[in-house]
Coordinates of C-alpha atoms in Angstrom, one line a residue:
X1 CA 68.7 84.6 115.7
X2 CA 69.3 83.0 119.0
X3 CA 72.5 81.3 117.9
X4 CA 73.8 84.6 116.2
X5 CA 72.9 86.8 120.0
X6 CA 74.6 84.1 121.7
X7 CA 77.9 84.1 119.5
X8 CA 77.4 88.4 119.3
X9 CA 78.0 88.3 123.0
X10 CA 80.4 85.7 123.5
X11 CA 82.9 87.8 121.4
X12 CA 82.1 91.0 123.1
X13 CA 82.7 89.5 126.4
X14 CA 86.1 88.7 125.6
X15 CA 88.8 91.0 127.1
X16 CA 90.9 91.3 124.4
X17 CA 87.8 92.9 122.1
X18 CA 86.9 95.2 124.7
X19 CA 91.1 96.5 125.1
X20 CA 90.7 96.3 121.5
X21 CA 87.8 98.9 120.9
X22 CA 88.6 101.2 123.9
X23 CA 92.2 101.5 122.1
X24 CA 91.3 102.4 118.9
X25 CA 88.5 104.9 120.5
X26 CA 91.2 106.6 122.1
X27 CA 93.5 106.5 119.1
X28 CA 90.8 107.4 116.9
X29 CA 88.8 109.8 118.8
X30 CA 90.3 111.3 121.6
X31 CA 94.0 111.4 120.0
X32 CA 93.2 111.6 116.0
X33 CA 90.3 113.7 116.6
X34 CA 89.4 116.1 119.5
X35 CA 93.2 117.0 120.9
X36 CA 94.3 117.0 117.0
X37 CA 91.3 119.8 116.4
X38 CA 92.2 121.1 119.8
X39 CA 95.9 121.2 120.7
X40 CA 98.1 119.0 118.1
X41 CA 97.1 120.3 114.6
X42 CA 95.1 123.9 115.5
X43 CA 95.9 125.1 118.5
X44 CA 98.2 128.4 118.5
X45 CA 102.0 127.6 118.5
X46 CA 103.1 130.2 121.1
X47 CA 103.9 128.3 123.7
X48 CA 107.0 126.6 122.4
X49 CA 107.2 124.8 126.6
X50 CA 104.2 122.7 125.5
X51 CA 104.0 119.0 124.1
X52 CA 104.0 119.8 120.0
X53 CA 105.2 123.2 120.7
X54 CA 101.1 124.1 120.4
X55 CA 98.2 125.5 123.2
X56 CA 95.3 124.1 124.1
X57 CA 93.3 126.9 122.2
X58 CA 92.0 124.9 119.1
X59 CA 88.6 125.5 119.2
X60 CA 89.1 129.8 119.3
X61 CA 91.4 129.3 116.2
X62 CA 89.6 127.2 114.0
X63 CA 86.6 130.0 114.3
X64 CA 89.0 132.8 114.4
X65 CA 90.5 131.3 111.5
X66 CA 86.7 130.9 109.8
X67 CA 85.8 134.2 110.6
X68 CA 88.9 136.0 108.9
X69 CA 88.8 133.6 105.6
X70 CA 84.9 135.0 105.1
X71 CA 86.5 138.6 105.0
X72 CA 87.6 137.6 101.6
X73 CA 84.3 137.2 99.6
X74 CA 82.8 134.3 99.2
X75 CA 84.1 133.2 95.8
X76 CA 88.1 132.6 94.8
X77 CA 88.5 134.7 92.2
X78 CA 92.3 136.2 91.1
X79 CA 91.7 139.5 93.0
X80 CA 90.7 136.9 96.0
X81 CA 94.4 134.9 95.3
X82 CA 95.7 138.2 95.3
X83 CA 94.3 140.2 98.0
X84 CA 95.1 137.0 100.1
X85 CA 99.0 136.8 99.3
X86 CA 99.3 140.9 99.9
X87 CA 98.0 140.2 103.3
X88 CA 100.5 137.2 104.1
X89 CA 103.4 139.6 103.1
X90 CA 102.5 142.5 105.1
X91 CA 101.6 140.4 108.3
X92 CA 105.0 138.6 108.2
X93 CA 106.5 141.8 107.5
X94 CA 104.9 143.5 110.5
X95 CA 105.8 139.3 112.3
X96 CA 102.3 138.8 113.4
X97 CA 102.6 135.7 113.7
X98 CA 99.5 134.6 115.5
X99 CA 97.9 136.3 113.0
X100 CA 99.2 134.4 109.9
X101 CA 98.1 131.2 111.9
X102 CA 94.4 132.5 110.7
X103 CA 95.3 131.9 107.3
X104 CA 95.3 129.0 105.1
X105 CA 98.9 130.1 103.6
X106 CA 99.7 126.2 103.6
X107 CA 97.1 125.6 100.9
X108 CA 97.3 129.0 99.1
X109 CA 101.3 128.5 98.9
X110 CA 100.2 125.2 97.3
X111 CA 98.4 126.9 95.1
X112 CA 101.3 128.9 93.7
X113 CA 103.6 126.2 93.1
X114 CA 101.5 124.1 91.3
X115 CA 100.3 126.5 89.0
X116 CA 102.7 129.4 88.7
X117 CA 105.8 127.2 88.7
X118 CA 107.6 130.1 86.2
X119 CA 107.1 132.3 89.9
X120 CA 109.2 130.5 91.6
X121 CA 113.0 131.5 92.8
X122 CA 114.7 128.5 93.2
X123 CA 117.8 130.9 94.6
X124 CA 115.6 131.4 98.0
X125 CA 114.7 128.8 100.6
X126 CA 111.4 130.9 101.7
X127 CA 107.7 129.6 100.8
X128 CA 106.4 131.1 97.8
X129 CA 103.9 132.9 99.2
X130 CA 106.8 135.6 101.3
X131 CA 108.1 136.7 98.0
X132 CA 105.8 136.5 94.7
X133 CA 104.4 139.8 93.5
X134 CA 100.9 139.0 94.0
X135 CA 99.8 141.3 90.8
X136 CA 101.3 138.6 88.6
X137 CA 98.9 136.2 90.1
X138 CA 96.2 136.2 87.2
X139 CA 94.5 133.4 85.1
X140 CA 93.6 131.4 88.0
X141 CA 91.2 128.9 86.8
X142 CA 92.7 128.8 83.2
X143 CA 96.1 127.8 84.6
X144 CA 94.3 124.8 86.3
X145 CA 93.1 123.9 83.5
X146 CA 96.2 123.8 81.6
X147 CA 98.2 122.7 84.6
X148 CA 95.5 119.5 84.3
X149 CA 96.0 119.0 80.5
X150 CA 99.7 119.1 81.0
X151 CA 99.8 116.7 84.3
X152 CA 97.4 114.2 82.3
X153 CA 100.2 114.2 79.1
X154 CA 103.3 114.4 81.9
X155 CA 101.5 110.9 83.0
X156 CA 100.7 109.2 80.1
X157 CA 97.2 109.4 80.2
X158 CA 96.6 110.5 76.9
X159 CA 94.0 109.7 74.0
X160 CA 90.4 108.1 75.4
X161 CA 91.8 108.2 79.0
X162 CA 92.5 111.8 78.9
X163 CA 89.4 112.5 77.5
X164 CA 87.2 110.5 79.9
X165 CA 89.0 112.2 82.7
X166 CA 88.8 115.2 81.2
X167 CA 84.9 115.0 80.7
X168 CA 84.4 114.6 84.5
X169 CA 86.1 117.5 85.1
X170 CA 84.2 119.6 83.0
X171 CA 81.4 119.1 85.6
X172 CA 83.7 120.9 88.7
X173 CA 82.1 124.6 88.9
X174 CA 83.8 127.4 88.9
X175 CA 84.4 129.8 90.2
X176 CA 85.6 128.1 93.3
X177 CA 83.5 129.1 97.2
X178 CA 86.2 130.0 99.3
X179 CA 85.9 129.6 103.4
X180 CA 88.8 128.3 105.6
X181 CA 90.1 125.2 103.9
X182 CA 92.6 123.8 106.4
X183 CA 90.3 122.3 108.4
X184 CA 88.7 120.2 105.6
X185 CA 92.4 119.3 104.5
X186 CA 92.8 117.7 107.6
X187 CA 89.4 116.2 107.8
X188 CA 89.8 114.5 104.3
X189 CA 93.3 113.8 104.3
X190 CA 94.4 112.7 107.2
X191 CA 91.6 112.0 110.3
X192 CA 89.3 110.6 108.1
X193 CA 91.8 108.7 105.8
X194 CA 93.5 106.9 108.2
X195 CA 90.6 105.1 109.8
X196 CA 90.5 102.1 107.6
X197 CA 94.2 101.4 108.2
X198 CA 93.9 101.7 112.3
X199 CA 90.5 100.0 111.8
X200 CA 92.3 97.1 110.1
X201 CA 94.5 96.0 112.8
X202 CA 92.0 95.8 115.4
X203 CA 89.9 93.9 113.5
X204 CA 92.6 91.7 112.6
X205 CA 93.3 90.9 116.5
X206 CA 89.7 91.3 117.7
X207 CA 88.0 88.5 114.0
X208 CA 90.7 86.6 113.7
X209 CA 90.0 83.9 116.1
X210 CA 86.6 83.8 115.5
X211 CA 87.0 80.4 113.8
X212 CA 90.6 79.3 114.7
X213 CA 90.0 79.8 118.5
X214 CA 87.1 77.2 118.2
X215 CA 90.6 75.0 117.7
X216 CA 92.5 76.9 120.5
X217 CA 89.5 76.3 122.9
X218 CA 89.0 72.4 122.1
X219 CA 85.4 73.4 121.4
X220 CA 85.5 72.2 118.0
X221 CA 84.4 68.6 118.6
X222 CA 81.5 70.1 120.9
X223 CA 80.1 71.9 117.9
X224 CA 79.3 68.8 115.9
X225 CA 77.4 67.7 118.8
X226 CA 75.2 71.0 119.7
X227 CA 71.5 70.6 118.0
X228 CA 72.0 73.5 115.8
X229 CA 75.7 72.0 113.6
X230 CA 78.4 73.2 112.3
X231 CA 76.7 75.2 109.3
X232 CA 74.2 77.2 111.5
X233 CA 77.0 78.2 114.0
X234 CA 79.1 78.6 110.9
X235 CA 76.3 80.9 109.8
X236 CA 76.0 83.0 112.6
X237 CA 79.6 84.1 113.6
X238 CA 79.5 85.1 110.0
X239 CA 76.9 87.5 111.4
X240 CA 78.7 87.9 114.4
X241 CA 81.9 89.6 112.2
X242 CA 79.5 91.5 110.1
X243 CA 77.8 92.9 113.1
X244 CA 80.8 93.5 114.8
X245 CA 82.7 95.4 112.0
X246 CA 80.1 97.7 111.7
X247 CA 79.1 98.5 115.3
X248 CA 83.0 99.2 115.8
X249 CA 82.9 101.8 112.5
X250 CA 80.0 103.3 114.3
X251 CA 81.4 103.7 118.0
X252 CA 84.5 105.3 115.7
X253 CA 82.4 107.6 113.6
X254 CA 79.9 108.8 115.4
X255 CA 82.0 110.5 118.0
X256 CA 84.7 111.7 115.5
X257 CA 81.4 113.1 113.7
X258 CA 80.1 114.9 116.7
X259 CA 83.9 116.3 117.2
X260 CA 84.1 117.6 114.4
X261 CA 80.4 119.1 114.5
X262 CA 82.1 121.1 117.5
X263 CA 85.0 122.2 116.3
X264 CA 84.2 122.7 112.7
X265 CA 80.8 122.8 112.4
X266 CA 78.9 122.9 108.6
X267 CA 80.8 125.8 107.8
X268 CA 83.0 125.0 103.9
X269 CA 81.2 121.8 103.6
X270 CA 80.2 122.9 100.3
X271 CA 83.2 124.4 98.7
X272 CA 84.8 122.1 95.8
X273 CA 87.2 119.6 97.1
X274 CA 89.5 121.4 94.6
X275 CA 90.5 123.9 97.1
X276 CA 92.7 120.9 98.5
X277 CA 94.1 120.2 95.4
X278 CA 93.3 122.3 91.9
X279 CA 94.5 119.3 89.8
X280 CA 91.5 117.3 91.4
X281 CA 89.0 116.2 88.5
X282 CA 86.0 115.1 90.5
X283 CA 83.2 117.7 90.7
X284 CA 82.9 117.2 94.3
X285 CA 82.2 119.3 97.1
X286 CA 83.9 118.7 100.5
X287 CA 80.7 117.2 102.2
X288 CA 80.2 114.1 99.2
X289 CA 84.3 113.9 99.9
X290 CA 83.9 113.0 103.2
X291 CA 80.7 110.6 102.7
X292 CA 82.5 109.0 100.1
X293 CA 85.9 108.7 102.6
X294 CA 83.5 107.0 105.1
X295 CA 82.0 104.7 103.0
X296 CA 85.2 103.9 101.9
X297 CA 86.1 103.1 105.3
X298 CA 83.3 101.0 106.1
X299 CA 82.8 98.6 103.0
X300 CA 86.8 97.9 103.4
X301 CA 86.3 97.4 106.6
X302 CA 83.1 94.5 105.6
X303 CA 85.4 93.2 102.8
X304 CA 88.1 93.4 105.0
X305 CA 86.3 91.3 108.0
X306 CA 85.4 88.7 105.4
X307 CA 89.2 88.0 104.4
X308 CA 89.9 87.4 108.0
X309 CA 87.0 85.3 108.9
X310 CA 88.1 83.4 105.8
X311 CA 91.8 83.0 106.6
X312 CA 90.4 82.5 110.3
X313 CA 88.7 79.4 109.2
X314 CA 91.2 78.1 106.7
X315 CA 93.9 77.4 109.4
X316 CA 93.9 75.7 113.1
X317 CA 96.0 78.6 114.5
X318 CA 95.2 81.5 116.4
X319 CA 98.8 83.1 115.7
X320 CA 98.9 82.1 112.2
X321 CA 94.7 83.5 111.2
X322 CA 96.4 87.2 113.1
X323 CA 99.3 86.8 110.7
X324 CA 97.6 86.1 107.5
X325 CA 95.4 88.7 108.4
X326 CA 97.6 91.4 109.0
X327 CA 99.6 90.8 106.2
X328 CA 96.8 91.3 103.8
X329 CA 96.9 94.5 104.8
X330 CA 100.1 95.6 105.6
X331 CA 101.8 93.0 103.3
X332 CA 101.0 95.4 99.9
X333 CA 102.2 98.5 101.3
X334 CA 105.7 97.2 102.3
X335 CA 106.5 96.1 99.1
X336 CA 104.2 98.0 96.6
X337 CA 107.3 100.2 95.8
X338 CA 109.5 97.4 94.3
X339 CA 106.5 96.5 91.9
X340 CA 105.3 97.3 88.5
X341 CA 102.7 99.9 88.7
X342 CA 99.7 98.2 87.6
X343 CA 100.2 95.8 90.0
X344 CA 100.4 98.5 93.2
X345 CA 97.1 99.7 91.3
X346 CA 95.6 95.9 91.3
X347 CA 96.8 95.6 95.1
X348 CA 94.8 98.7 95.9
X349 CA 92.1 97.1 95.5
X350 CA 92.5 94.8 98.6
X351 CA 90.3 96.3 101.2
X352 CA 91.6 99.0 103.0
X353 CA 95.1 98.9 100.6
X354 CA 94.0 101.6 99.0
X355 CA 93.4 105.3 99.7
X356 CA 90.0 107.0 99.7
X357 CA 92.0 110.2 98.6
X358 CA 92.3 108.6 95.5
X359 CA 89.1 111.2 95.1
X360 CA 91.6 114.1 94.7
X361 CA 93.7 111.6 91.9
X362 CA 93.6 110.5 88.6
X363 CA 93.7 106.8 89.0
X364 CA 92.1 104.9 86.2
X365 CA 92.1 101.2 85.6
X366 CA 91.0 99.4 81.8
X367 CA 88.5 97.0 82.3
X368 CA 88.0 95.5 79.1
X369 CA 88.9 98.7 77.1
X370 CA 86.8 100.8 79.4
X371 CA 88.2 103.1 81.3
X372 CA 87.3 103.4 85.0
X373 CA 88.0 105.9 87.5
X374 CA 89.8 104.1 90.5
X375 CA 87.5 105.6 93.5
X376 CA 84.7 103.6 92.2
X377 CA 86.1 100.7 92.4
X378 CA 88.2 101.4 95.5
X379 CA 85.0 101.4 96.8
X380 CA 83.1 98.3 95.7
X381 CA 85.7 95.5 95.0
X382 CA 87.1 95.2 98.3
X383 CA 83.6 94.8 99.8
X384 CA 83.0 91.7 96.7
X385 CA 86.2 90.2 97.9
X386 CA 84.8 89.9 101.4
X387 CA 81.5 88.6 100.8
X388 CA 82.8 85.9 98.5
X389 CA 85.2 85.3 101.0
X390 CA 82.4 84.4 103.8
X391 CA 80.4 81.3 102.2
X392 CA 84.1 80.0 101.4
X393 CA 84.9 80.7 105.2
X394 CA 81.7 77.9 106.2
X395 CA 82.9 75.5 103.8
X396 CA 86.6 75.2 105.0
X397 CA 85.7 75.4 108.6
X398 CA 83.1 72.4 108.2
X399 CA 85.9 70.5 106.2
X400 CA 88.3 70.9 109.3
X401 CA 85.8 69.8 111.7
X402 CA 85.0 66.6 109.9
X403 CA 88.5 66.3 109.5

């Protein structure tokens, strides 16, 4: 324990770790969080002289914006689809503008496209929502459902595939709670799903000389010499990332949490995350969404940590461990588009490669004829890959220093 308290601090005192973590705060926090809730995403876009053409009038928005979605009933039904399109077209028509900024048209124009296609004029550049006649808007949840059947054939998921995804989406209930969705679109698909990636490159520049900079430092010879050895010390900067990675995910979270306590509060946590997207199989609500994003976050981030620390012990160079690191990250998504499919999918499962809204997808992978849905194992290999990573970490380090 003494070894691992000594090593804890030693990486916290170094400058770099501490530019590091105030960084990504700010990045995280104070820019993807509190001004994006505030000014950049939901503040009112009068005042065209500001930065992002938006005020600094968030917070009245967002529970304006609450308040005027509950005057619809608490259920999405067709009369709700209905009654909410009518009231888009007559405040455009009347340009109440601020107004309409109230309304989740975004999501609702969504809606229409994806399951009344035949609706559309392809003649006019307006949304969809300005111009269909809203009493043609029936069938909601049986359109899904078809619109789900024909997306699964239009993909190739057919036969047992189909049918296991087709079984967990017998579980979403309907009909759907409506309250204001935008805000949880955000939330899930943005703010909370670009943590891991930010996360990732500080963690590359803050872990990675964890064991090369023993090299950069000529301390290496020194450790052979201390009392406790080279597999103790080994041992506890092991720790030392571990403890790291997850007190950075928690100085992250725990503001953005509060943030969006503020802003948002509990209201819509437990609508279906199919609000955000109808084609979305998983009987989820938006609350086990965004448990299931963090976790996501923070077991990439622990099989993430123990890639690095491996790579960090495998070579003598400081530049090189940064490198390596970086590029298991970054490396897949620059050149996932020029390969095969099902080997982006296989890639995806390098911690933090993929995406934790693979929840609103219909990713599968066959493990020995078995079909799996992707989230669970976007979830659990990355952090497997890590810990095997870390006792392979000990043993090349030790190699190098009897070298």
């Amino acid at each position: 324990m003494e070894l691992f308290l000594l090593e804890h601090k030693k990486l916290w005192r170094k400058q770099m770790v501490k530019i590091c973590v105030l960084l990504c705060f700010v990045y995280v926090v104070i820019f993807g969080s509190i001004l994006s809730f505030q000014w950049f995403t939901f503040g009112s876009s009068d005042d065209y002289t500001s930065a992002f053409g938006n005020n600094f009038d968030g917070y009245g928005m967002i529970k304006d914006s609450q308040e005027y979605a509950l005057a619809f009933g608490e259920e999405l039904t067709d009369e709700t689809l209905q009654q909410l399109v009518r009231e888009y077209q007559r405040m455009e028509a009347e340009g109440l503008e601020l107004e309409l900024e109230r309304m989740d048209w975004k999501i609702i124009n969504s809606w229409l496209s994806m399951l009344y296609p035949e609706l559309h004029d392809p003649s006019t550049y307006r949304t969809m929502i300005s111009y269909v006649n809203p009493d043609k808007l029936t069938g909601f949840y049986e359109r899904r459902e078809q619109a789900i059947d024909d997306f699964l054939e239009n993909s190739g998921q057919v036969g047992v595939e189909k049918k296991y995804l087709l079984n967990m989406e017998q579980k979403v209930e309907t009909p759907f709670q409506y309250e204001w969705v935008e805000g949880w679109s955000q939330l899930l698909g943005s703010i909370v799903a670009d943590l891991g990636i930010v996360m990732a490159l500080f963690l590359a520049i803050t872990l990675s000389p964890l064991f090369a900079g023993e090299w950069h430092d000529n301390t290496s010879s020194l450790v052979l010499t201390t009392k406790n050895g080279w597999g103790k010390v080994a041992f506890a900067k092991i720790l030392t990332g571990l403890a790291f990675t997850v007190e950075f995910f928690v100085i992250l979270v725990i503001p953005s949490i509060i943030s969006q306590m503020l802003f948002i509060g509990t209201s819509g946590w437990d609508m279906s995350i199919q609000n955000i997207k109808p084609l979305a199989i998983a009987p989820m609500n938006m609350l086990q969404a965004e448990i299931y994003e963090y976790a996501f976050v923070l077991l990439g981030a622990i099989g993430f940590a123990g890639i690095v620390m491996f790579i960090s012990a495998t070579v003598k160079s400081n530049v090189l461990a940064l490198l390596f690191s970086l590029a298991v990250v970054y490396g897949p998504m620059m050149v996932a588009e020029y390969l095969p499919y099902e080997l982006q999918k296989a890639l995806d499962l390098l911690p933090l490669v993929g995406s934790s809204t693979d929840i609103f997808r219909t990713n599968t992978f066959n493990i020995l004829g078995k079909y799996v849905w992707s989230p669970y194992l976007l979830i659990t290999i990355p952090v497997l890959l890590g810990i095997c990573c870390m006792p392979i970490a000990t043993k090349n380090w030790s190699r190098r220093l009897k070298a």
